[in-house]
Coordinates of C-alpha atoms in Angstrom, one line a residue:
M16 CA -64.2 159.3 18.1
L17 CA -60.6 158.2 17.5
I18 CA -58.9 157.0 21.0
F19 CA -56.0 158.9 20.2
W20 CA -55.4 161.1 17.0
P21 CA -51.2 160.5 15.8
G22 CA -51.4 163.9 12.9
G23 CA -54.8 165.3 13.3
F24 CA -53.7 168.0 16.0
L25 CA -50.5 168.8 14.4
V26 CA -50.2 172.0 12.6
N27 CA -46.4 171.3 11.0
S28 CA -47.4 168.1 9.5
S29 CA -48.6 167.6 6.3
L30 CA -51.9 165.5 5.2
L31 CA -49.2 162.9 3.3
H32 CA -47.5 162.5 6.5
S33 CA -50.5 162.2 8.7
L34 CA -52.0 159.5 6.1
F35 CA -48.2 157.7 6.6
R36 CA -48.3 157.5 9.9
V37 CA -51.9 156.6 10.3
F38 CA -51.0 154.0 7.5
G39 CA -48.4 152.8 10.1
L40 CA -50.2 152.5 13.1
I41 CA -52.9 150.2 11.0
L42 CA -50.2 147.8 9.3
F43 CA -48.8 147.4 12.6
A44 CA -51.7 146.4 14.3
L45 CA -52.3 144.0 11.0
V46 CA -48.7 142.5 12.3
L47 CA -49.3 141.8 15.6
L48 CA -53.3 140.6 15.3
S49 CA -51.8 138.3 11.8
P50 CA -51.6 135.2 14.2
V51 CA -54.9 135.5 15.5
L52 CA -56.5 136.1 11.9
L53 CA -54.9 133.1 10.5
Q54 CA -57.1 131.3 12.5
W55 CA -60.4 132.6 11.2
P56 CA -62.5 130.0 11.4
Q57 CA -65.2 128.8 8.7
Q58 CA -67.9 128.9 11.6
D59 CA -68.5 129.3 15.4
L60 CA -67.4 132.5 14.6
M61 CA -68.7 134.2 17.9
P62 CA -65.9 132.3 20.0
F63 CA -63.3 133.3 17.8
L64 CA -64.3 136.7 18.0
Q65 CA -64.8 136.5 21.9
W66 CA -61.9 134.6 22.6
K67 CA -59.3 135.4 20.0
L68 CA -59.6 138.4 18.6
I69 CA -61.3 140.7 21.0
A70 CA -58.6 139.4 23.8
A71 CA -55.6 140.1 21.6
V72 CA -57.1 143.7 20.7
W73 CA -57.7 144.2 24.7
C74 CA -54.3 142.8 25.3
Y75 CA -52.3 145.2 23.2
L76 CA -54.8 148.5 24.1
L77 CA -54.3 147.5 27.8
V78 CA -50.1 147.7 27.2
L79 CA -50.9 150.7 25.3
S80 CA -53.1 152.4 28.6
L81 CA -50.1 152.1 31.0
F82 CA -49.3 155.4 29.8
R83 CA -50.6 158.6 28.8
S84 CA -48.4 159.0 26.1
L85 CA -48.2 156.2 23.2
W86 CA -44.5 155.7 22.8
P87 CA -43.4 153.6 26.4
G88 CA -46.1 151.5 24.9
L89 CA -45.3 151.0 21.4
V90 CA -41.6 149.9 22.9
L91 CA -43.3 147.5 25.6
L92 CA -45.2 145.7 22.1
L93 CA -41.5 145.3 20.8
P94 CA -40.9 141.2 21.9
A95 CA -44.5 140.6 20.3
A96 CA -43.8 142.5 17.2
L97 CA -40.7 141.1 16.7
L98 CA -41.8 137.5 17.6
V99 CA -44.6 137.6 15.2
P100 CA -43.0 136.0 12.2
Q101 CA -41.9 133.3 14.0
E102 CA -45.8 132.6 15.0
V103 CA -47.0 132.9 11.9
F104 CA -44.4 130.2 10.2
Y105 CA -45.0 127.7 13.5
L106 CA -48.7 128.2 12.6
L107 CA -48.6 128.0 8.4
T108 CA -45.9 125.0 9.1
Y109 CA -47.4 123.1 11.8
Q110 CA -50.9 124.0 12.3
K111 CA -50.4 125.2 15.8
N112 CA -49.5 128.4 18.1
T113 CA -46.4 128.5 20.3
D114 CA -46.7 126.2 23.3
A115 CA -44.7 125.0 26.1
H116 CA -43.6 122.0 24.1
A117 CA -42.1 124.3 21.5
I118 CA -39.9 126.2 24.0
A119 CA -38.8 123.5 25.5
I120 CA -37.9 122.9 22.3
V121 CA -35.3 125.9 22.2
A122 CA -34.7 125.4 26.1
E123 CA -33.9 121.9 26.2
T124 CA -31.3 121.6 23.1
D125 CA -28.8 123.1 21.4
L126 CA -29.7 126.3 19.5
N127 CA -28.8 125.1 16.2
E128 CA -30.6 121.8 16.6
A129 CA -33.5 123.3 18.1
L130 CA -33.9 126.3 15.2
G131 CA -33.4 123.5 12.7
Y132 CA -36.9 123.5 11.7
L133 CA -36.4 127.3 10.3
T134 CA -34.2 125.7 7.7
G135 CA -34.5 127.5 4.4
V136 CA -36.6 130.2 5.4
G137 CA -34.4 131.8 7.9
V138 CA -33.6 134.8 5.3
F139 CA -37.1 135.4 5.2
L140 CA -37.4 135.4 8.4
A141 CA -35.1 137.8 9.3
V142 CA -35.9 140.2 6.5
M143 CA -39.4 140.1 7.9
V144 CA -37.9 140.7 11.2
A145 CA -36.1 144.0 9.8
A146 CA -38.9 145.4 8.1
I147 CA -41.1 145.2 11.7
L148 CA -38.1 146.7 13.4
L149 CA -38.4 149.3 11.0
L150 CA -42.1 149.7 10.9
W151 CA -41.4 150.0 15.1
W152 CA -38.8 152.5 15.2
Y153 CA -40.7 155.1 11.9
L154 CA -43.9 154.9 14.8
V155 CA -42.0 155.5 17.9
R156 CA -40.1 158.1 16.8
S157 CA -42.9 159.9 15.7
A158 CA -45.0 158.8 18.9
W159 CA -42.2 160.8 20.6
Q160 CA -42.0 163.8 18.4
R161 CA -45.6 164.5 17.6
Q162 CA -46.2 163.6 21.2
W163 CA -49.0 161.2 20.5
R164 CA -51.2 161.0 23.5
W165 CA -54.6 158.7 24.4
E166 CA -57.6 160.9 24.7
A167 CA -58.9 162.1 28.1
G168 CA -61.3 159.3 29.8
V169 CA -60.4 156.7 27.3
R170 CA -57.5 154.8 29.5
P171 CA -59.8 154.5 32.4
L172 CA -62.4 152.7 30.1
V173 CA -60.1 150.2 28.8
W174 CA -58.8 149.5 32.9
L175 CA -62.5 149.0 33.4
I176 CA -63.2 146.7 30.7
G177 CA -60.1 144.7 31.5
I178 CA -61.4 144.8 35.1
G179 CA -64.6 143.2 33.9
V180 CA -62.8 140.5 31.8
L181 CA -60.8 139.7 34.8
A182 CA -63.7 139.2 37.1
S183 CA -65.4 137.2 34.8
L184 CA -62.2 134.8 34.2
G185 CA -62.1 134.7 38.3
W186 CA -65.5 133.4 38.4
N187 CA -65.2 130.9 35.8
E188 CA -61.8 129.9 36.8
W189 CA -63.2 129.4 40.3
Q190 CA -66.1 126.8 38.5
Y191 CA -63.6 125.4 36.5
Q192 CA -61.7 124.3 39.5
Q193 CA -64.5 122.9 41.2
I194 CA -65.4 120.8 38.6
N195 CA -62.0 119.3 38.8
K196 CA -61.5 119.1 42.6
A197 CA -62.1 115.6 42.9
K198 CA -59.8 114.6 39.9
Q199 CA -57.2 116.6 41.1
R200 CA -56.9 115.0 44.5
S201 CA -57.5 111.6 43.7
N202 CA -53.4 111.6 43.0
P203 CA -51.7 114.6 44.5
E204 CA -48.2 113.0 43.4
E205 CA -49.5 113.5 39.5
N206 CA -51.4 116.8 40.1
I207 CA -48.9 119.0 38.2
F208 CA -48.6 116.6 34.9
V209 CA -51.5 114.4 34.9
Q210 CA -54.9 115.2 37.0
R211 CA -53.6 119.1 37.7
P212 CA -56.5 121.0 35.3
L213 CA -54.8 123.9 33.9
P214 CA -56.1 127.1 34.4
Y215 CA -59.1 128.2 32.6
S216 CA -57.4 131.1 30.7
Y217 CA -55.3 128.6 29.3
E218 CA -58.0 126.3 28.1
K219 CA -59.5 129.3 26.7
F220 CA -56.2 131.7 25.2
H221 CA -53.5 128.6 24.5
A222 CA -54.4 129.5 20.9
T223 CA -54.8 134.0 21.3
Y224 CA -51.1 135.3 20.6
P225 CA -49.5 137.0 22.1
L226 CA -51.5 135.3 25.6
N227 CA -50.4 131.9 23.9
I228 CA -46.9 133.2 24.4
L229 CA -47.1 134.0 28.3
L230 CA -49.2 131.1 28.8
A231 CA -46.7 128.6 27.4
L232 CA -43.5 130.1 29.1
N233 CA -45.4 129.9 32.8
E234 CA -46.6 126.1 31.7
F235 CA -42.8 125.3 30.7
V236 CA -41.4 126.9 34.1
R237 CA -44.3 125.3 36.0
Q238 CA -43.1 121.7 34.4
K239 CA -39.3 122.3 34.6
Q240 CA -39.3 123.4 38.3
A241 CA -41.7 120.0 38.9
V242 CA -39.5 117.7 37.3
A243 CA -36.0 119.9 38.8
D244 CA -37.7 118.6 42.3
I245 CA -37.8 115.6 41.5
A246 CA -34.3 115.0 40.0
Q247 CA -32.9 117.0 43.0
D248 CA -34.4 113.9 45.1
L249 CA -33.1 111.2 42.9
A250 CA -29.8 113.3 42.6
L251 CA -28.1 110.9 45.6
F252 CA -29.4 107.7 44.2
K253 CA -26.5 105.7 43.2
F254 CA -26.0 101.6 41.6
S255 CA -22.5 101.4 42.3
A256 CA -22.4 100.1 38.6
K257 CA -19.2 99.1 37.1
Q258 CA -17.5 97.2 33.9
T259 CA -15.0 95.6 35.8
K260 CA -13.7 93.6 32.4
A261 CA -13.8 96.4 30.0
P262 CA -13.0 95.6 26.5
E263 CA -10.0 97.7 24.7
A264 CA -12.0 98.0 21.7
R265 CA -15.1 100.8 21.4
Q266 CA -18.3 100.1 22.6
I267 CA -21.6 101.5 21.5
Y268 CA -24.8 101.0 23.1
L269 CA -28.1 101.9 21.4
L270 CA -31.3 101.7 22.8
V271 CA -34.2 102.6 20.4
I272 CA -37.7 103.3 22.2
G273 CA -40.6 102.9 19.6
E274 CA -44.0 103.5 19.6
T275 CA -46.8 101.6 19.2
L276 CA -45.7 98.6 17.4
R277 CA -47.2 95.3 17.1
P278 CA -44.8 92.3 16.9
D279 CA -47.3 90.7 14.6
R280 CA -46.9 93.4 11.7
L281 CA -43.2 92.5 11.1
Q282 CA -42.3 90.6 8.4
L283 CA -39.5 89.3 10.3
N284 CA -42.1 87.4 12.6
G285 CA -44.5 86.2 9.9
Y286 CA -46.4 88.9 8.4
N287 CA -47.7 88.8 4.8
R288 CA -46.5 92.1 3.7
A289 CA -42.8 93.2 3.1
T290 CA -42.8 95.5 6.1
T291 CA -39.1 94.7 7.4
P292 CA -37.7 93.7 4.0
R293 CA -34.0 95.7 5.2
L294 CA -33.9 93.9 8.5
A295 CA -35.1 90.7 7.1
G296 CA -31.6 90.5 4.8
T297 CA -29.4 91.9 7.8
K298 CA -27.5 89.6 9.7
N299 CA -27.1 89.1 13.4
V300 CA -31.0 90.7 14.1
I301 CA -32.7 88.8 16.5
S302 CA -36.7 89.1 17.0
F303 CA -38.2 88.4 20.0
T304 CA -41.7 87.3 19.4
D305 CA -43.8 87.1 22.3
M306 CA -42.2 90.6 24.6
V307 CA -45.4 92.0 26.2
S308 CA -45.6 95.5 28.1
P309 CA -47.0 96.0 31.6
W310 CA -48.7 98.9 30.2
A311 CA -50.6 100.4 27.3
W312 CA -49.6 104.4 28.0
T313 CA -46.2 105.7 27.3
R314 CA -45.6 107.4 30.4
M315 CA -45.9 104.7 32.4
S316 CA -44.5 102.2 29.9
V317 CA -41.1 103.5 28.8
P318 CA -40.0 104.0 32.8
V319 CA -40.3 100.3 33.3
I320 CA -38.3 99.8 30.0
I321 CA -35.4 101.9 31.0
S322 CA -36.0 101.2 34.9
R323 CA -36.2 99.3 37.8
K324 CA -39.8 100.4 38.1
S325 CA -42.3 97.4 38.9
P326 CA -44.9 96.5 36.3
V327 CA -47.6 97.4 38.9
D328 CA -46.5 100.8 40.2
Q329 CA -49.0 103.6 40.0
R330 CA -46.8 105.9 40.6
Y331 CA -46.0 108.8 38.0
F332 CA -42.5 109.9 38.9
P333 CA -39.8 107.4 39.8
T334 CA -38.0 106.5 43.0
E335 CA -34.7 105.9 41.6
T336 CA -32.4 107.3 38.1
S337 CA -32.5 104.8 34.9
L338 CA -30.1 102.7 33.0
V339 CA -29.1 105.8 32.0
A340 CA -27.3 106.9 34.9
A341 CA -26.3 103.2 35.3
F342 CA -24.0 103.4 32.3
Q343 CA -22.8 106.8 33.4
E344 CA -21.6 105.5 36.6
A345 CA -20.0 102.8 34.5
G346 CA -17.6 105.1 32.7
F347 CA -19.9 105.4 29.6
N348 CA -20.8 108.7 27.8
T349 CA -24.7 109.3 27.4
A350 CA -27.0 110.9 25.0
W351 CA -30.6 110.9 25.0
L352 CA -32.3 111.7 21.2
S353 CA -36.0 112.4 20.7
T354 CA -39.1 113.2 18.3
Q355 CA -41.2 113.0 21.2
S356 CA -41.6 115.9 24.0
P357 CA -39.5 117.2 26.7
L358 CA -42.6 118.3 28.8
G359 CA -46.2 117.3 29.4
V360 CA -48.9 114.9 30.5
H361 CA -47.4 111.8 28.4
D362 CA -43.5 113.1 28.5
S363 CA -42.3 114.5 31.5
S364 CA -42.0 111.2 33.7
I365 CA -39.5 110.1 30.7
A366 CA -37.9 113.5 30.4
L367 CA -36.8 113.4 34.2
H368 CA -34.9 110.1 32.9
A369 CA -33.8 111.8 29.5
S370 CA -32.0 114.8 31.8
E371 CA -29.6 111.8 33.5
A372 CA -28.0 111.8 30.3
D373 CA -24.6 114.0 29.2
Q374 CA -26.5 115.2 26.3
V375 CA -30.2 115.5 25.7
Q376 CA -31.9 116.8 22.2
Y377 CA -35.4 117.0 21.5
L378 CA -35.7 117.5 17.4
N379 CA -39.3 117.5 16.6
P380 CA -41.1 121.6 16.7
V381 CA -44.2 120.0 17.3
G382 CA -44.1 116.6 19.0
Y383 CA -47.2 114.1 18.3
K384 CA -50.3 116.1 17.4
Q385 CA -49.3 117.4 14.0
E386 CA -47.0 115.7 11.1
G387 CA -43.9 117.5 12.5
F388 CA -40.2 116.0 11.4
Y389 CA -40.4 112.0 10.6
D390 CA -37.9 110.1 12.6
E391 CA -35.1 110.3 10.3
I392 CA -34.1 113.2 11.7
L393 CA -32.8 111.3 14.4
L394 CA -30.0 109.5 11.9
P395 CA -27.7 112.5 11.6
A396 CA -28.3 113.7 15.2
V397 CA -27.0 110.0 15.8
E398 CA -23.9 110.0 13.7
R399 CA -23.2 113.4 15.2
V400 CA -22.8 111.7 18.7
V401 CA -21.1 108.7 17.6
Q402 CA -18.3 111.2 15.5
Q403 CA -17.3 112.2 19.0
N404 CA -15.3 109.1 19.9
H405 CA -16.4 108.3 22.9
T406 CA -14.7 105.0 24.1
R407 CA -18.0 103.8 26.0
Q408 CA -21.2 105.3 24.8
L409 CA -24.7 104.4 25.5
I410 CA -27.1 106.5 23.0
V411 CA -31.1 106.2 23.7
L412 CA -33.7 107.4 20.7
H413 CA -37.4 107.9 21.8
T414 CA -39.0 108.0 18.2
L415 CA -42.7 108.4 17.5
G416 CA -42.7 105.2 15.5
S417 CA -46.2 104.8 15.1
H418 CA -48.1 107.2 17.0
F419 CA -51.2 108.0 15.3
S420 CA -52.1 109.8 13.2
Y421 CA -50.3 107.3 11.2
T422 CA -50.1 109.2 8.0
D423 CA -48.0 111.6 10.2
R424 CA -45.3 109.3 10.8
Y425 CA -43.6 108.7 7.3
P426 CA -42.6 110.7 4.0
E427 CA -44.7 110.2 0.6
S428 CA -42.0 107.7 -0.1
F429 CA -42.9 105.0 2.5
D430 CA -46.5 105.8 1.1
L431 CA -46.0 101.9 -0.6
F432 CA -49.8 100.1 1.0
T433 CA -52.9 102.6 -0.6
P434 CA -55.1 104.1 0.0
S435 CA -54.0 104.8 3.5
G436 CA -55.3 108.5 3.3
K437 CA -52.3 110.2 3.7
G438 CA -52.9 113.9 3.3
Q439 CA -56.5 113.7 4.6
A440 CA -58.0 113.7 8.0
I441 CA -58.9 110.5 9.2
S442 CA -60.5 109.7 12.6
M443 CA -59.1 106.5 14.2
H444 CA -62.0 106.1 16.1
D445 CA -64.2 105.5 12.4
K446 CA -64.7 101.8 11.4
K447 CA -65.3 102.7 7.5
S448 CA -61.6 103.8 7.6
K449 CA -60.4 100.3 8.7
V450 CA -58.6 99.4 5.3
M451 CA -56.6 103.0 5.4
L452 CA -55.6 102.4 8.8
N453 CA -54.3 99.4 8.6
N454 CA -52.5 100.6 5.1
A455 CA -50.6 103.4 7.1
Y456 CA -50.1 101.4 9.9
D457 CA -48.2 99.1 8.1
N458 CA -46.5 102.1 5.9
T459 CA -45.0 103.0 9.6
V460 CA -43.6 99.9 10.2
A461 CA -41.9 99.8 6.9
Y462 CA -40.3 103.1 7.5
T463 CA -39.4 102.2 11.1
D464 CA -37.5 99.2 9.2
F465 CA -35.7 101.5 7.4
I466 CA -34.8 103.6 10.5
L467 CA -33.7 100.9 12.2
F468 CA -31.5 99.9 9.3
S469 CA -29.8 103.1 8.6
L470 CA -28.7 103.0 12.1
I471 CA -27.4 99.9 12.2
K472 CA -25.6 100.7 9.5
Q473 CA -24.1 103.2 11.3
L474 CA -22.8 101.4 13.9
E475 CA -21.2 98.8 11.5
Q476 CA -19.0 101.5 10.3
T477 CA -17.6 102.1 13.3
Q478 CA -16.2 98.7 13.8
S479 CA -17.2 98.4 17.5
I480 CA -18.6 96.4 19.9
S481 CA -21.8 97.5 19.5
T482 CA -25.7 96.3 20.0
L483 CA -28.8 98.0 18.6
F484 CA -31.8 96.8 21.1
Y485 CA -35.7 98.0 19.3
V486 CA -38.3 97.7 21.6
S487 CA -42.1 99.4 21.2
D488 CA -43.6 101.1 24.5
H489 CA -47.0 99.7 24.0
G490 CA -49.1 97.7 21.4
E491 CA -52.6 99.1 19.3
N492 CA -55.8 97.9 18.2
I493 CA -56.7 98.7 14.7
F494 CA -60.3 96.9 14.5
D495 CA -59.0 93.8 14.3
G496 CA -60.9 91.3 12.7
Q497 CA -64.9 92.1 13.9
C498 CA -63.4 93.8 16.7
N499 CA -64.4 97.3 16.8
K500 CA -61.8 98.9 19.3
S501 CA -58.9 101.1 17.8
G502 CA -56.3 102.9 19.7
H503 CA -54.7 101.7 22.9
G504 CA -55.8 101.3 26.2
H505 CA -58.3 99.2 26.0
N506 CA -56.9 96.2 28.0
T507 CA -57.0 93.7 24.9
E508 CA -54.2 91.4 24.6
R509 CA -52.6 93.8 21.5
D510 CA -52.5 96.5 23.8
Y511 CA -49.8 94.7 25.4
R512 CA -48.0 92.6 22.6
V513 CA -44.9 94.9 21.5
A514 CA -42.3 94.4 19.0
A515 CA -38.6 93.6 20.6
L516 CA -35.6 93.4 18.1
L517 CA -31.5 93.3 19.2
W518 CA -28.9 93.8 16.7
T519 CA -25.2 92.8 17.7
S520 CA -22.2 94.1 16.1
D521 CA -19.5 91.2 14.5
A522 CA -16.7 92.5 17.2
Y523 CA -19.3 92.0 19.7
N524 CA -20.3 88.6 18.7
Q525 CA -16.6 87.7 19.2
Q526 CA -16.4 89.5 22.7
Y527 CA -19.2 88.1 24.1
P528 CA -20.3 85.2 22.1
H529 CA -22.3 83.3 24.9
K530 CA -24.3 86.7 25.0
K531 CA -25.7 86.5 21.7
A532 CA -25.9 82.9 21.9
L533 CA -28.3 83.4 25.4
A534 CA -30.3 86.0 23.0
E535 CA -30.6 83.8 20.2
K536 CA -32.0 80.4 22.5
N537 CA -34.6 82.7 24.3
R538 CA -36.1 84.9 21.0
Q539 CA -39.7 82.9 21.6
Q540 CA -39.3 83.1 25.2
P541 CA -41.8 84.6 27.2
L542 CA -40.2 88.3 28.0
S543 CA -41.4 91.5 29.7
T544 CA -40.0 94.8 29.1
S545 CA -39.4 95.0 32.5
S546 CA -36.4 92.5 32.1
I547 CA -34.9 95.3 29.4
F548 CA -33.3 97.6 32.2
H549 CA -31.2 94.1 33.4
S550 CA -30.8 92.9 30.2
M551 CA -29.3 96.1 28.8
L552 CA -26.9 96.3 31.9
D553 CA -26.2 92.3 31.3
L554 CA -25.5 93.3 27.4
A555 CA -22.5 95.9 28.1
D556 CA -21.4 93.6 30.8
I557 CA -22.0 95.7 33.3
Q558 CA -22.2 94.6 37.4
Y559 CA -23.8 96.7 40.0
P560 CA -24.2 94.9 43.9
D561 CA -28.1 94.0 43.8
Q562 CA -28.1 92.9 40.5
K563 CA -30.6 90.5 39.3
L564 CA -29.3 88.3 36.7
S565 CA -32.8 86.1 36.6
L566 CA -34.0 88.8 35.1
S567 CA -31.7 89.2 32.0
W568 CA -32.4 87.2 28.9
V569 CA -29.0 87.5 27.7
N570 CA -27.8 85.6 31.0
P571 CA -27.4 81.7 32.1
A572 CA -29.6 82.5 35.3
W573 CA -32.5 84.0 33.3
R574 CA -35.7 82.0 34.5
T575 CA -39.1 82.5 33.3
S576 CA -41.2 84.6 35.8
P577 CA -44.8 85.9 35.9
R578 CA -45.7 88.6 33.2
L579 CA -47.8 91.0 35.5
L580 CA -49.6 94.0 33.9
Q581 CA -50.8 97.4 34.9
Q582 CA -53.4 96.6 37.2
G583 CA -51.9 93.3 38.6
L584 CA -52.8 90.3 36.0
H585 CA -51.1 88.0 34.3
F586 CA -50.5 88.5 31.3
D587 CA -50.2 84.6 30.2
T588 CA -53.4 83.3 32.7
A589 CA -55.4 85.9 32.3
K590 CA -58.5 85.2 30.4
R591 CA -59.4 86.2 26.7
V592 CA -62.7 87.7 26.4
G593 CA -64.9 88.8 23.6
I594 CA -63.3 89.2 19.8
C595 CA -61.4 91.7 20.7
Q596 CA -59.4 89.4 23.9
E597 CA -60.2 91.9 26.7
L598 CA -58.0 90.6 29.3
Q599 CA -59.6 89.4 32.9
S600 CA -58.8 87.5 36.1
P601 CA -59.5 83.8 35.5

């Protein structure tokens, strides 16, 4: 028996028109289900049917069953139908469903920038939306005129099934939360991003259209609210920073926060491969060969770079603002441009500081888990910011750099060292892939060389007092020697050693020759990323009342100090144990 019949009881309707309407309903159903059908698995069919296809069908039936007549339900389904082309494009292009990251991309940045990933397919998507709208209008009009209705007794059956589904989800949610209760209580401050387990429904339906849209919206709102609450607490904090002897010439300070780049893989530092040929031939480039990050996790290492947060501070959220706010206080226009994510476990503590900037743009539609856009998308974005011609500018770039999967981080033209496995699915934990992993990693370094060189050329064209400082957030293990470790977070020496570079313009060197000379002098000194906040402000000759010039390596007052790591270990005195050089207390 059909649930509803759009033509069988209509005396004045031709068989052909009835068939058209039935075909229209089937086509509309296929349109609504297409994001799920595109994910049809090669195996594990039952979980797909249970948590994706059946869940999506029931979701649509529930909306349609809210009214005895069919047309109001069809009206309510219009937003889901109109978003199908975008969801299908996202799946086909980036192999993922719309999530909180994708929603944040649109919400956090200029709409033209946010929709940049639709370039070249805009007309196609517009045509698809128009076709869906016409099909929807035909069905709504037919349902209204022909009075399509549910058969008696079917709607309560849909509701009864819904109650059963919700009860099952509720029971599983309770069990799910019980399992994670200990973890959830361990640090209440971090629950919203780090240790709060997502709802059971999110785990099951994050790839089920249209439920994933609703779940992503909810996750986005919750995370944004958490960030807003912390930002409100920090709003009254002030450094009282000033640039008391501001030069008349234009100033641009560019901070590039890299990802997972080790100093020993730079040709500049003596590596036997041509990984930095462009920078090697660029004057005024200084490589700091002994820089250490106290954390091997992005979410904790980046705040140490850009703020005065202690290396041993375990808190996820900051207690004061960053150098972005300090530069603002000193009269600088500030911009934060990123190819990383605006929200999430690994990003929200960073996004909180990014929000301090006058301009914020997140330019990668998929974050780090898929290939997405390469870091070169930042180049035109920087050019647009520079062309705004502010007298004083601070620009912060947060790149994906050498983040695994390495082959996702550079275009085909930079597949220089082969075999790299580009285009293949390679596990970073498979030691058999050691050669390909190392080749691909070196390709990411060569690509970063291109990005930094291009940025330097942009700054040179401005003829301004300018600097570019690059630093990676943490290091990486890649089955070095006989070590069986890959990735980061293993507490090895390679986890903490990071690449760091400084370029200064001719105009800067004329204005601050003593700072340039001290940077040259300290290039091989033991440095920590916890000194970058102090050094960046000193580079720009910005002062504030409780400034610690002993932590600035471009100041005569600089002094070496213990390089503390996240767990309180002293990097330089810790024991190196085993072939992986794991750090332990002496």
